[in-house]
Coordinates of C-alpha atoms in Angstrom, one line a residue:
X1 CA 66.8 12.5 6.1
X2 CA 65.0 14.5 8.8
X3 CA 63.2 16.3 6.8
X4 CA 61.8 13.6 5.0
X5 CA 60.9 11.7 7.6
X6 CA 58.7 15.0 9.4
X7 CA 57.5 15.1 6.0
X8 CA 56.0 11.2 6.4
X9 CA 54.8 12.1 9.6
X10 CA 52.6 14.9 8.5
X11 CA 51.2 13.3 5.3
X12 CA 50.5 10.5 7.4
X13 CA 48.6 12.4 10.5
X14 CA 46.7 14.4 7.3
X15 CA 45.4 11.0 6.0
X16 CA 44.2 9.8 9.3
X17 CA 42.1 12.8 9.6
X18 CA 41.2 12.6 6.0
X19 CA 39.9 8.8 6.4
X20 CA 38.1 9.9 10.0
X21 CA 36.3 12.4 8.4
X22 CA 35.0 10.3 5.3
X23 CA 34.0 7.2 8.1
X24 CA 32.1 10.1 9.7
X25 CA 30.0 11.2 6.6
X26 CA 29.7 7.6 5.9
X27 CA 27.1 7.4 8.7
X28 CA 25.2 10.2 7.7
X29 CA 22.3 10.3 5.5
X30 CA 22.0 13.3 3.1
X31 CA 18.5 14.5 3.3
X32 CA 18.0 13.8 -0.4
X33 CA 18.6 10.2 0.6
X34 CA 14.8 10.4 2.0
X35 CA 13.1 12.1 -0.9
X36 CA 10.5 9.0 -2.8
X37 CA 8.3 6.2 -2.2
X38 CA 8.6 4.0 0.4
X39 CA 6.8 0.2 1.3
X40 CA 6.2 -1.3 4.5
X41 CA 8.4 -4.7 4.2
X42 CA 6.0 -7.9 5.3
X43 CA 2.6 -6.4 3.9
X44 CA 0.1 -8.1 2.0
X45 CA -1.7 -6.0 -0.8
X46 CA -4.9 -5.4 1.1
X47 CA -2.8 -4.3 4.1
X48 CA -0.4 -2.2 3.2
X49 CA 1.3 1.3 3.7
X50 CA 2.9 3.5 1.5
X51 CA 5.2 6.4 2.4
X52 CA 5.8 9.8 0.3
X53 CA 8.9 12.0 1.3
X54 CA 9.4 15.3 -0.7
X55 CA 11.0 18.4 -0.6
X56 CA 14.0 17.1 2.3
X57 CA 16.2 19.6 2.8
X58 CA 19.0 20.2 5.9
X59 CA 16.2 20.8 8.1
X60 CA 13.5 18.2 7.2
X61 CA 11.2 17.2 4.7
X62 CA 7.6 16.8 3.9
X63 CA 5.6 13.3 3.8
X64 CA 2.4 11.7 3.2
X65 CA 1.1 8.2 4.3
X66 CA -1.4 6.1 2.7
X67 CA -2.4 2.9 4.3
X68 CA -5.0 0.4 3.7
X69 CA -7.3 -2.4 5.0
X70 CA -8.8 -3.5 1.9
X71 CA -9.9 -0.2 0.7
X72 CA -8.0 2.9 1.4
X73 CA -8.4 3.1 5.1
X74 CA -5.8 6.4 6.4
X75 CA -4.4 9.5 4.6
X76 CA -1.9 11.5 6.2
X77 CA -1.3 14.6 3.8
X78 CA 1.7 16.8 3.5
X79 CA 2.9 16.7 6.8
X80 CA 6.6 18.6 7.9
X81 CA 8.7 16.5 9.6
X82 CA 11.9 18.0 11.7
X83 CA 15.4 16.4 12.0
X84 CA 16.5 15.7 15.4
X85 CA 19.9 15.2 15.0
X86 CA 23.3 16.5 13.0
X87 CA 23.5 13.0 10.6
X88 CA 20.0 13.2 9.5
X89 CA 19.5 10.0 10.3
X90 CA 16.3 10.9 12.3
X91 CA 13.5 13.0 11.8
X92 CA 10.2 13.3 14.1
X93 CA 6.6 15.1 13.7
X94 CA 4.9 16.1 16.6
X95 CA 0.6 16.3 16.3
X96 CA -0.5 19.7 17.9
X97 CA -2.1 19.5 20.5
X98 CA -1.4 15.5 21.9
X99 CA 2.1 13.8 23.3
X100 CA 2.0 12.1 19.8
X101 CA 5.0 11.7 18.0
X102 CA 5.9 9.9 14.6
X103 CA 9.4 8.9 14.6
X104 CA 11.2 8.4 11.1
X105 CA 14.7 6.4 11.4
X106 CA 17.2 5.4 9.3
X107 CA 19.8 3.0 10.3
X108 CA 22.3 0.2 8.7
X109 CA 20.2 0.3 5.7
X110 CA 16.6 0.3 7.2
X111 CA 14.2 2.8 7.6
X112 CA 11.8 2.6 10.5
X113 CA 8.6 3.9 11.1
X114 CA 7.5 4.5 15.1
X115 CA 4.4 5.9 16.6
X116 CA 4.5 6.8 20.2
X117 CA 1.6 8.2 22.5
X118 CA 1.1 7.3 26.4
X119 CA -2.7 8.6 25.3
X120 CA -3.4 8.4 22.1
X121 CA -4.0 5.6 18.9
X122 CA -3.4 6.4 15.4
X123 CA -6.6 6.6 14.6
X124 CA -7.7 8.9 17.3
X125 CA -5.0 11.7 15.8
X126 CA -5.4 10.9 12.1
X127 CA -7.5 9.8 9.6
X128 CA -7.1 6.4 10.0
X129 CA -9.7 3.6 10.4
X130 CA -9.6 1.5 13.4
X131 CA -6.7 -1.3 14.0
X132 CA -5.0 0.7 10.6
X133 CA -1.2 1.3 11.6
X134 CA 1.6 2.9 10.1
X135 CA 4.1 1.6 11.6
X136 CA 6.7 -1.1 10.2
X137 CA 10.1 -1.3 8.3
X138 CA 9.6 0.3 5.3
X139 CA 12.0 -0.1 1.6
X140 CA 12.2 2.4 -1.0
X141 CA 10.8 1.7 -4.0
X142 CA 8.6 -1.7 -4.8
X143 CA 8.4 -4.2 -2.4
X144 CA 7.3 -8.3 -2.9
X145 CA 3.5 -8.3 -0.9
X146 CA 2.9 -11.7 1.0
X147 CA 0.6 -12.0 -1.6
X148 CA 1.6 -12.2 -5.4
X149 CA -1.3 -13.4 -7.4
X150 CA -4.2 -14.5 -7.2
X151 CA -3.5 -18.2 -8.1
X152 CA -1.3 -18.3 -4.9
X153 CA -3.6 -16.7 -2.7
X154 CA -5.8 -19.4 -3.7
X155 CA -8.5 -17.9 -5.2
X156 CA -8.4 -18.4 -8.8
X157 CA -6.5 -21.3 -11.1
X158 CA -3.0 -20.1 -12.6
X159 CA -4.9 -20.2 -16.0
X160 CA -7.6 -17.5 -15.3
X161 CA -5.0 -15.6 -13.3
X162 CA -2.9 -14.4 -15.8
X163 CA -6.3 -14.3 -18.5
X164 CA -7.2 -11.6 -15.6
X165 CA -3.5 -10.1 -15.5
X166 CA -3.4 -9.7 -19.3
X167 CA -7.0 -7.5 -19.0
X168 CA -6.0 -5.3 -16.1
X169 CA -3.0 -2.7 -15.7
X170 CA -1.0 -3.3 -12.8
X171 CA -2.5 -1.1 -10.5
X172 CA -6.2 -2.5 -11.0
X173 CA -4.6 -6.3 -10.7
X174 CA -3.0 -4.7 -6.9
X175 CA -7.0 -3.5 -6.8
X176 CA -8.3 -6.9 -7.7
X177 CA -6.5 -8.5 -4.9
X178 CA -7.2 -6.0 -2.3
X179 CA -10.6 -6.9 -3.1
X180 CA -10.0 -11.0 -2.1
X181 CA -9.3 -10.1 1.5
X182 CA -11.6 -12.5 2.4
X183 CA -13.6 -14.6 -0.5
X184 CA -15.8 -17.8 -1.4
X185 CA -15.9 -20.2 -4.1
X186 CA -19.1 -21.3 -5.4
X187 CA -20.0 -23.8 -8.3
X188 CA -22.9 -22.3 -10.3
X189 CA -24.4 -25.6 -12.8
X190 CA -26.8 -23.5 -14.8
X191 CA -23.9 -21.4 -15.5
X192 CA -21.1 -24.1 -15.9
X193 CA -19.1 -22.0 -13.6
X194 CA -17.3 -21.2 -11.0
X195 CA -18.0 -18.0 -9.0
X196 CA -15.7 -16.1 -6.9
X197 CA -16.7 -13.4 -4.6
X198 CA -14.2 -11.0 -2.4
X199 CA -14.5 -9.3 0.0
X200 CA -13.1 -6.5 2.3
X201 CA -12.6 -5.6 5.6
X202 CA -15.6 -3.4 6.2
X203 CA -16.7 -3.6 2.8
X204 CA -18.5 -6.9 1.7
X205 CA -18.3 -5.5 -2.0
X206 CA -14.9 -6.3 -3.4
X207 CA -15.6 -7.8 -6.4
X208 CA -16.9 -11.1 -8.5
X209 CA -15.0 -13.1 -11.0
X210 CA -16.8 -16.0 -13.0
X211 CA -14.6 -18.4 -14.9
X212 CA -17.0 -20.6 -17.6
X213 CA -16.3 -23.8 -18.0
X214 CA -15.4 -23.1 -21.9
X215 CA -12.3 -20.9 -20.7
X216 CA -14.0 -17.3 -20.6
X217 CA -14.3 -14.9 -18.0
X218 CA -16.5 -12.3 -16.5
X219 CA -15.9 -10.0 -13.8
X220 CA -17.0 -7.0 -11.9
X221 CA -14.9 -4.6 -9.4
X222 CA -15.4 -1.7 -7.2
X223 CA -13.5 0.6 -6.7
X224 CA -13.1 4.7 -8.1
X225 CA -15.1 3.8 -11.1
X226 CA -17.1 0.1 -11.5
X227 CA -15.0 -2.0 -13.7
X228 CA -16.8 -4.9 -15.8
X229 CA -15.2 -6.8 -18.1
X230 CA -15.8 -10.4 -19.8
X231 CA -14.7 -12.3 -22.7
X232 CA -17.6 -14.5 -22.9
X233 CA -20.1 -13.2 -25.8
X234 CA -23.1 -14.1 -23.9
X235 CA -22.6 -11.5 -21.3
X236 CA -20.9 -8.7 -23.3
X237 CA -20.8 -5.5 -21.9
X238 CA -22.5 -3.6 -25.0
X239 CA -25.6 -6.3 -24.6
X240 CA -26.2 -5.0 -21.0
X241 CA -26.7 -8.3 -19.9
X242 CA -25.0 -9.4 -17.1
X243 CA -24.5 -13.4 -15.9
X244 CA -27.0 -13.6 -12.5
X245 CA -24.6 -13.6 -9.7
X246 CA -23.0 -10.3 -10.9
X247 CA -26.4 -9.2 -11.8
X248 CA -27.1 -9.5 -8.5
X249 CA -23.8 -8.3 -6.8
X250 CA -24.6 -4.9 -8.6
X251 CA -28.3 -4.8 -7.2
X252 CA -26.8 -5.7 -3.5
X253 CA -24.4 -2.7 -4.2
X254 CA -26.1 -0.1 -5.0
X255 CA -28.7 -1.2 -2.2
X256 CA -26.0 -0.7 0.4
X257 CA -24.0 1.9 -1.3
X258 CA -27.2 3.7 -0.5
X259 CA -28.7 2.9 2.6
X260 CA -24.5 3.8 3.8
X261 CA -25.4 7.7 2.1
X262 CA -29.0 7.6 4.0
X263 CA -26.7 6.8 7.4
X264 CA -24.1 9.6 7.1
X265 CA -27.1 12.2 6.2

């Protein structure tokens, strides 16, 4: 009988220590649980950051940051970030040179992004245009944007909006509403018409969408490459004819795509 009760006792104590040491590599995060693309919770499309994390291993891992303000507005490229403690539940990268410091912190499910400097704003250390942050909650994977569509940002009917949808993939629709940071809606009679012009921070060449009367469409965005598209047979695209107020947009471009070159010569 005593032996079987010393022999309780033991398996017991080698369970407790079993279940301690599982509750303690519960609150660690493996370094592989970093690797991919993260999303700052809360953003809007046309402000937003995005977060790369490759190569993690037991001692770090590397990152890149995009953020934007409209248009791409801060790179941070294939940086090396350093764990700071045992759980890998912190990481840190320190800019040569300045008392910056980008903290990277997981906790309870969250994964935080800090930015600390008693002299220094982001965009005096990186690439980043003015009042352009990094900082936030961020989610791996996709996140919902404050703003969905276009129909409930207000700027186009739910009609149009998915006519617009249907023509673009999904990353020139994101590109479509970064352009409607700001916008106007103007009715044009000679065209039986509505045109809508965006706009971006910085940038008052977003793009211009023109919904006919008869249920067509007709648009123009910037971007990497111009984009023009329509469905209304007036205006095709082979013609070379454009409707007047993209016409005119284009003109307005170029002028100031090049008077912007003649500045930074």
């Amino acid at each position: 009988m005593k032996t079987s009760i010393n022999h309780i006792i033991k398996t017991a104590g080698l369970f407790l220590i079993l279940l301690a040491s599982l509750l303690l590599l519960s609150s660690c995060a493996s370094s592989a649980d970093w690797e991919g693309e993260w999303n700052r919770v809360g953003d809007a499309t046309y402000s937003r950051s995005i977060l790369y994390i490759t190569d993690a291993d037991s001692r770090g891992f590397n990152f890149s940051i995009n953020v934007y303000n409209g248009n791409l507005s801060g790179v941070i490229e294939n940086y090396r970030a350093t764990f700071v403690n045992s759980d890998k539940t912190e990481a840190q990268y320190s800019v040569k040179d300045t008392d910056a410091v980008i903290r990277f912190i997981q906790e309870d499910g969250e994964f935080n992004v800090i930015f600390e400097s008693m002299e220094y704003l982001e965009s005096d250390v990186f690439d980043f245009s003015l009042g352009t942050s990094m900082i936030g909650l961020y989610e791996k994977g996709a996140v919902d944007y404050v703003n969905t569509s276009l129909f409930q940002m207000g700027v186009l009917t739910e009609e149009f909006d998915e006519m617009i949808q249907q023509m673009l993939n999904k990353t020139q629709y994101l590109r479509m509403m970064d352009c409607f940071q700001r916008f106007t809606i103007e009715q044009d009679n000679t065209l039986h018409a509505t045109v809508h012009k965006g706009s971006m921070t910085d940038d008052e060449y977003g793009a211009v969408i023109i919904c006919y009367e008869d249920g067509t469409v007709s648009f123009v965005m910037s971007g990497e490459k111009m984009l023009y598209y329509t469905t209304n047979s007036r205006f095709s695209a082979s013609s070379g004819i454009y409707p007047p107020p993209i016409e005119q947009w284009l003109r307005a471009y170029e002028e100031d795509f090049y008077r912007k070159q003649n500045e930074a010569a």
